[in-house]
mmCIF file of C-alpha atoms in Angstrom:
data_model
loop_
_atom_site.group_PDB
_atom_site.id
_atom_site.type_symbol
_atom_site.label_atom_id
_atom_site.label_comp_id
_atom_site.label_asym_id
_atom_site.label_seq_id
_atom_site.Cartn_x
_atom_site.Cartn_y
_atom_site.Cartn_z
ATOM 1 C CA UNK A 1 107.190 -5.817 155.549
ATOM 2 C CA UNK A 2 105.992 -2.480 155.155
ATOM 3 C CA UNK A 3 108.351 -0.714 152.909
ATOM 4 C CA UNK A 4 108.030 2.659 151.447
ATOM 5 C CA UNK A 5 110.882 3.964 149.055
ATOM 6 C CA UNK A 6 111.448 7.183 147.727
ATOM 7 C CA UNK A 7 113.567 8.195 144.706
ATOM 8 C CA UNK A 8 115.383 10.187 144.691
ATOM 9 C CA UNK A 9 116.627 10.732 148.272
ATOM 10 C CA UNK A 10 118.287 14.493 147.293
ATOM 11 C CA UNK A 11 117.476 16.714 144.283
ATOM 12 C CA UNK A 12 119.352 20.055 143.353
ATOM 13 C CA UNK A 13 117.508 21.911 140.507
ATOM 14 C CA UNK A 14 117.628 25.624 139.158
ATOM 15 C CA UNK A 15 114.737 27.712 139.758
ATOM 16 C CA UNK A 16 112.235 27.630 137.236
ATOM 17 C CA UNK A 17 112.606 24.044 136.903
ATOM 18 C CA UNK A 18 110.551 21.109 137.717
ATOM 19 C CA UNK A 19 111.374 17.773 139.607
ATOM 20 C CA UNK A 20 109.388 14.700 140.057
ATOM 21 C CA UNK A 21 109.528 12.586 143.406
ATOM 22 C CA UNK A 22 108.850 8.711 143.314
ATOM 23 C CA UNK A 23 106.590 7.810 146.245
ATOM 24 C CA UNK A 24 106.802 3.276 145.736
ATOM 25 C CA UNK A 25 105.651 0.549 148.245
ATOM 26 C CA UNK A 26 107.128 -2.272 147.775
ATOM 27 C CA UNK A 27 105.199 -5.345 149.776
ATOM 28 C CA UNK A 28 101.982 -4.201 150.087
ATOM 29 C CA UNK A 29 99.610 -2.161 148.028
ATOM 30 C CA UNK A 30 98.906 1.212 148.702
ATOM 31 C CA UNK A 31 95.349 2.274 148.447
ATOM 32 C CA UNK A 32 95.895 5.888 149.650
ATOM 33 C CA UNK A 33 99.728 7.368 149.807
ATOM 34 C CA UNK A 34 99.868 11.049 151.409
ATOM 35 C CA UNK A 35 102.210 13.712 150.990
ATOM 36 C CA UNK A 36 104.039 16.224 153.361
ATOM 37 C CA UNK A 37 106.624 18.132 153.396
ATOM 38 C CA UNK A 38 109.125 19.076 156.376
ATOM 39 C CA UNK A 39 110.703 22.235 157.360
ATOM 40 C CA UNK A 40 113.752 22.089 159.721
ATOM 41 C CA UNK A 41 112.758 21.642 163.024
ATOM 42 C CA UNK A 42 109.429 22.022 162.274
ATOM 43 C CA UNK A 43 106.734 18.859 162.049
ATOM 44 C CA UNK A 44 105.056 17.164 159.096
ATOM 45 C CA UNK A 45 102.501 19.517 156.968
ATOM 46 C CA UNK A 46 100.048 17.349 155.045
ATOM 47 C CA UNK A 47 100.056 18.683 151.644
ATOM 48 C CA UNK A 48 97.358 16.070 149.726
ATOM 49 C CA UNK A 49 95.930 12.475 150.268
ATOM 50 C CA UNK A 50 95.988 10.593 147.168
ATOM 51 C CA UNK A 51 94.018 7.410 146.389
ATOM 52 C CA UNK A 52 94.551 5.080 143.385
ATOM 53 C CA UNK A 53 93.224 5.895 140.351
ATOM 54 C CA UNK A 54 91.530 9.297 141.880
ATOM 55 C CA UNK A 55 92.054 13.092 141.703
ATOM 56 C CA UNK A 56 94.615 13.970 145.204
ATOM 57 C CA UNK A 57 92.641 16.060 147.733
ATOM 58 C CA UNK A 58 94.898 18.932 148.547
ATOM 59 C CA UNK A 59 95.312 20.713 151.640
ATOM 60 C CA UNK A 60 93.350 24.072 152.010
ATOM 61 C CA UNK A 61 96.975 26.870 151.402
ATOM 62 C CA UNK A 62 98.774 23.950 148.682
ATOM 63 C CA UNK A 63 98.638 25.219 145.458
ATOM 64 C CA UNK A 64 97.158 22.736 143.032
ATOM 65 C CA UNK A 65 98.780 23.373 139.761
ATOM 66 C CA UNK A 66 102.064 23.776 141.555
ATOM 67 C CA UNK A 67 102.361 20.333 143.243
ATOM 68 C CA UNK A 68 100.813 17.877 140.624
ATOM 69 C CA UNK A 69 100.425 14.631 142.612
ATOM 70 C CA UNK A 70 99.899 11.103 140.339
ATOM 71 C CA UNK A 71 98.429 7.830 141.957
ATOM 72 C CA UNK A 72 98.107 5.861 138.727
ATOM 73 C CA UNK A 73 99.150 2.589 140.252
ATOM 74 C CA UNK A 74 98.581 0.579 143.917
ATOM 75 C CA UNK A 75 102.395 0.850 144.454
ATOM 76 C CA UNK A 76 103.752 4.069 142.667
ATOM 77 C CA UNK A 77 102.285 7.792 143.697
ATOM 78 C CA UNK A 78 104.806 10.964 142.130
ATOM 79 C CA UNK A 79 105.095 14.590 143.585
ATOM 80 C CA UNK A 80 105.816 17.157 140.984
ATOM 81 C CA UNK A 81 106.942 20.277 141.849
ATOM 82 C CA UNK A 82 106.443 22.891 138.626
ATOM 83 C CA UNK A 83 108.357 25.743 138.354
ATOM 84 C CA UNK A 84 110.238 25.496 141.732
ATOM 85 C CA UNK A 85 111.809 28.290 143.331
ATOM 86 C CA UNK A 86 113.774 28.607 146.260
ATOM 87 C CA UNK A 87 110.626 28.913 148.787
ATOM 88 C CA UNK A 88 110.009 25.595 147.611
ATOM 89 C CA UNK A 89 113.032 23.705 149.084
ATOM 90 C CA UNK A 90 112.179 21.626 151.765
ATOM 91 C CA UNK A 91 112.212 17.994 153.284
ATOM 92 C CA UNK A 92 109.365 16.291 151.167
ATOM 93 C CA UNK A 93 108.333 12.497 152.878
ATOM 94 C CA UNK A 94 105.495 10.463 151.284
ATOM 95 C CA UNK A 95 103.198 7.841 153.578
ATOM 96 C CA UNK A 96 101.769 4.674 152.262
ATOM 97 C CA UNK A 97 98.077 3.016 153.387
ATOM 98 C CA UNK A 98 96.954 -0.269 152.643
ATOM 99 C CA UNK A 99 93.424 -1.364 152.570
ATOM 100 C CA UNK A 100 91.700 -1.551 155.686
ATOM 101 C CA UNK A 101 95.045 -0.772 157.743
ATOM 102 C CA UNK A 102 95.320 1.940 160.312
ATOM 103 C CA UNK A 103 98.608 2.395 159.858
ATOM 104 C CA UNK A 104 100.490 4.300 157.520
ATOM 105 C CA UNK A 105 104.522 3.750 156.279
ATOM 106 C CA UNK A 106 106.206 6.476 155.759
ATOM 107 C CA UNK A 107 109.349 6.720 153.354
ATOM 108 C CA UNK A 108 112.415 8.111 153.911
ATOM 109 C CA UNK A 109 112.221 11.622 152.761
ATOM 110 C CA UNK A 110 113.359 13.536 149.490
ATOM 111 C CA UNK A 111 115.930 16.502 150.539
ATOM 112 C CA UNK A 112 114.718 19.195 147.595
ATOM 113 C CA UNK A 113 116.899 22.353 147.405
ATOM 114 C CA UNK A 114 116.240 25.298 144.897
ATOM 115 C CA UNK A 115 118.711 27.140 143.792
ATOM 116 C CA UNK B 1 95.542 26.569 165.577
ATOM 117 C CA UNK B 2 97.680 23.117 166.119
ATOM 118 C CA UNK B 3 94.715 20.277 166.201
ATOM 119 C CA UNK B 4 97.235 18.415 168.177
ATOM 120 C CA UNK B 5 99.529 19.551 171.165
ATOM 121 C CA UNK B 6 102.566 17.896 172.228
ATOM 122 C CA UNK B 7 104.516 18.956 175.423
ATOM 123 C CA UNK B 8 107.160 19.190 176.324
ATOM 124 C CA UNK B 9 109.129 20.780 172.845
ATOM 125 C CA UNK B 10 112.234 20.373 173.981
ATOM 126 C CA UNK B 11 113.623 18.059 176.511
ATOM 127 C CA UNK B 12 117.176 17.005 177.719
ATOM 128 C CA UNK B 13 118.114 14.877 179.820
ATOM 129 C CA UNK B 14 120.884 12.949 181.278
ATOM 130 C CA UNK B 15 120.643 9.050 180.104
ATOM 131 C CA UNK B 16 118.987 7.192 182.969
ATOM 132 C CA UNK B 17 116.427 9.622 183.348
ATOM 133 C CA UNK B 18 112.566 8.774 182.798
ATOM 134 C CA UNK B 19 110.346 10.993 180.819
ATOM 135 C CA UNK B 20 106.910 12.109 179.485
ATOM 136 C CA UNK B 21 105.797 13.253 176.705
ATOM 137 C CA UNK B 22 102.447 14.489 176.386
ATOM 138 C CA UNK B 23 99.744 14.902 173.268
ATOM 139 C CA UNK B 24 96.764 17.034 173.864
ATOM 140 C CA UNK B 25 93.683 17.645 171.969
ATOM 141 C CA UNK B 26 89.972 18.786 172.160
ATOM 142 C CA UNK B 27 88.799 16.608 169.643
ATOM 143 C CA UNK B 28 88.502 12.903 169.874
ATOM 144 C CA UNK B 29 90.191 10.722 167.404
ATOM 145 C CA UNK B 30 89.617 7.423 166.663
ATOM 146 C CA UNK B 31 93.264 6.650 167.022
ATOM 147 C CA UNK B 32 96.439 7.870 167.695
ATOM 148 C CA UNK B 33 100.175 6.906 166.568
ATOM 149 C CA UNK B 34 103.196 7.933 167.779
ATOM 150 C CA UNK B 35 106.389 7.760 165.439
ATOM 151 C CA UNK B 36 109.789 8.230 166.055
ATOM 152 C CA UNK B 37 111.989 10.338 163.398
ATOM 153 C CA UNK B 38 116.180 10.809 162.876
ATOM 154 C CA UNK B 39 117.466 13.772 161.386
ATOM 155 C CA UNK B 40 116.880 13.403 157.355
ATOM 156 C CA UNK B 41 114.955 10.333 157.565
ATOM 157 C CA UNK B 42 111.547 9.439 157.270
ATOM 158 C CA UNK B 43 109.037 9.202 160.729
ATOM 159 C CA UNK B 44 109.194 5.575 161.976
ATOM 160 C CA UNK B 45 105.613 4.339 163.572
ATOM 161 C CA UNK B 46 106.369 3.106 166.733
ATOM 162 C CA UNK B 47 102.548 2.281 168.040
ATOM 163 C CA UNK B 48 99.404 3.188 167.284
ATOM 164 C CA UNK B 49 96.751 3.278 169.795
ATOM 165 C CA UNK B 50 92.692 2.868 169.222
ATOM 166 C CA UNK B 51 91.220 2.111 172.439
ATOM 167 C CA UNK B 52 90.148 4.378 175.236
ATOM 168 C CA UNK B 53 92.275 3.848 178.214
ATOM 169 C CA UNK B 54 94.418 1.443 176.310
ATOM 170 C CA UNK B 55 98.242 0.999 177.547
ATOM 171 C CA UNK B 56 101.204 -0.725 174.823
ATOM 172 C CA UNK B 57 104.591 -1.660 175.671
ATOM 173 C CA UNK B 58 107.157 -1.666 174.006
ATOM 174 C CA UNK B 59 110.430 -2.487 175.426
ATOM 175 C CA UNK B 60 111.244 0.837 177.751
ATOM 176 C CA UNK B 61 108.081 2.726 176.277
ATOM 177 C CA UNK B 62 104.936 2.717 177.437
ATOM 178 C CA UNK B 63 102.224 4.228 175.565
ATOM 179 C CA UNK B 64 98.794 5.668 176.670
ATOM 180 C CA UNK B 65 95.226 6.511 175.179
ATOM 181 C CA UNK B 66 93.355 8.769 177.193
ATOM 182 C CA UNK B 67 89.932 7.324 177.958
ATOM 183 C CA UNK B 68 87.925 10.095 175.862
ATOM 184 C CA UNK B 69 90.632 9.322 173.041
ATOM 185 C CA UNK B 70 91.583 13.268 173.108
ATOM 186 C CA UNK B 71 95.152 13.158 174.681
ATOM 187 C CA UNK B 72 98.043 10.386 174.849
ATOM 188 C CA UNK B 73 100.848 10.093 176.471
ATOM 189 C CA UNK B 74 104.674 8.478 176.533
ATOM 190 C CA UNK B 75 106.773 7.240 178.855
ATOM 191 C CA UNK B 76 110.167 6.207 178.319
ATOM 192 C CA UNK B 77 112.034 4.388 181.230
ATOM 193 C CA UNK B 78 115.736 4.724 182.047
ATOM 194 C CA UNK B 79 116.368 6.917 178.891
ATOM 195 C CA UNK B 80 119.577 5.687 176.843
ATOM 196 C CA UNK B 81 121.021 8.082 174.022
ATOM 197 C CA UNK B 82 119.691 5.742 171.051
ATOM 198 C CA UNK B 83 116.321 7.307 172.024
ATOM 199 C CA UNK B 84 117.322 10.529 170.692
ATOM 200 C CA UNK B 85 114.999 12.035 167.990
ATOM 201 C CA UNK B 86 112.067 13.365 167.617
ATOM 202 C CA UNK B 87 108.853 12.179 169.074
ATOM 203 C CA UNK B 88 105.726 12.725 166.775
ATOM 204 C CA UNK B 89 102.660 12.025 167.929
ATOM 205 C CA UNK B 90 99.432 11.768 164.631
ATOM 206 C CA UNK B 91 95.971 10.844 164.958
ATOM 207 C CA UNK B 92 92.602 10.525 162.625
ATOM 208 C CA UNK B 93 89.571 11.565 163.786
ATOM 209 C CA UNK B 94 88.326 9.013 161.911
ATOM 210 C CA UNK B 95 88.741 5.588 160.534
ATOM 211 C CA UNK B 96 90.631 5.774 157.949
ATOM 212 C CA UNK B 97 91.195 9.513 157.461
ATOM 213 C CA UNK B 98 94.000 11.693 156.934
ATOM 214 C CA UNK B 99 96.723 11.329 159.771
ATOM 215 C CA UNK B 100 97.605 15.136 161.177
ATOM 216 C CA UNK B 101 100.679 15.414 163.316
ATOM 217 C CA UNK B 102 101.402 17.347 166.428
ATOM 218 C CA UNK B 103 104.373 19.726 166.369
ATOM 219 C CA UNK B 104 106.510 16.840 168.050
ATOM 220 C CA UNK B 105 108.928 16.490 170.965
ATOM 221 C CA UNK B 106 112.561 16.817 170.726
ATOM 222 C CA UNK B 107 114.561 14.795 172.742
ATOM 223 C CA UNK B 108 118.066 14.977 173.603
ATOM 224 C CA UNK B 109 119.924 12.229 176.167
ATOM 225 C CA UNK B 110 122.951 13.009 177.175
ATOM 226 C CA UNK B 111 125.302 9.916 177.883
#
């Protein structure tokens, strides 16, 4: 139990461009999903919490506009990044919360590179 | 200014060896996970600990809460070269809050 997929697993884009990461879980439902994103070597930077059917709470430093997060359903959240440039390429991972649970699943990771 | 500490960053050892891994902070949290990630792949939760004082098991590892829930701690026994990776630890200073991670622990065993 416990799974948390992400689609798609690697993205190439042209700067400029925008690309949309699917953040699902798919046996349990997800009242809060967060996102971070992963340099190399580095940890996990929180960018926003999300909760179903609310406005994400961003990060103090993450730009709003930039990274447009959607929680419309209990088991589907979506990162977009708008108008991506090569700063922007990075290790993006999404975590899913149930209700009343501790514990937080974590999917496998999007590899985004900006070209 | 990291909320959470982890020590060592970097560790390599020859497989057999024990080790520690250490998470430090001077706030409390109300608990405290540690998670296990591989090289493009998502963070894997290995335990999460809520307790003060509070030992888990798990196989070789041993995990600790510190009794003022500021600081952790694991232990892995007779290190094998499947426990390569890197050792997060992630804590919420309250119930149900955002998780923030510590800059993790990379570990290397050498066969």
């Amino acid at each position: 139990g416990a799974v948390v997929s992400q689609h798609p697993s690697w993205v190439i884009c042209k700067s400029g461009t925008s690309v949309k990461i699917e953040c699902r879980s798919l046996d349990f439902q997800a009242t809060t999903m967060f996102w971070y994103r992963q340099f190399p070597k580095q940890s996990l930077m929180l960018m926003a919490t999300s909760n179903e059917g609310s406005k994400a709470t961003y990060e103090q430093g993450v730009e709003k506009d930039k990274f447009l997060i959607n929680h419309a359903s209990l088991t589907l959240s979506t990162l977009t990044v708008t108008s991506a440039h090569p700063e922007d390429s990075s290790f993006y991972i999404c975590s899913a919360r149930g209700l009343g649970s501790y514990e937080q699943y974590f999917g496998p990771g999007t590899r985004l590179t900006v070209t | 200014t990291q909320l959470l500490e982890q020590s060592p960053q970097f560790l390599s050892i020859q497989e057999g060896e024990n080790l520690t891994v250490y998470c430090n902070s001077s706030s409390v949290f109300s608990s405290l996970q540690w998670y296990r990630q591989e090289p493009g792949e998502g963070p894997v939760l290995l335990v999460t600990v809520v307790t003060g004082g509070e030992v888990k098991k798990l196989k070789r590892l041993t995990f600790q809460f510190g009794d003022a829930r500021k600081d952790s701690s694991l232990h892995i026994t007779a290190a094998q070269p499947g426990d390569t990776g890197l050792y997060l630890c992630a804590g919420e200073k309250t119930s149900y809050d955002k998780v923030i991670f510590g800059p993790g622990t990379s570990l290397s065993v050498i066969p």
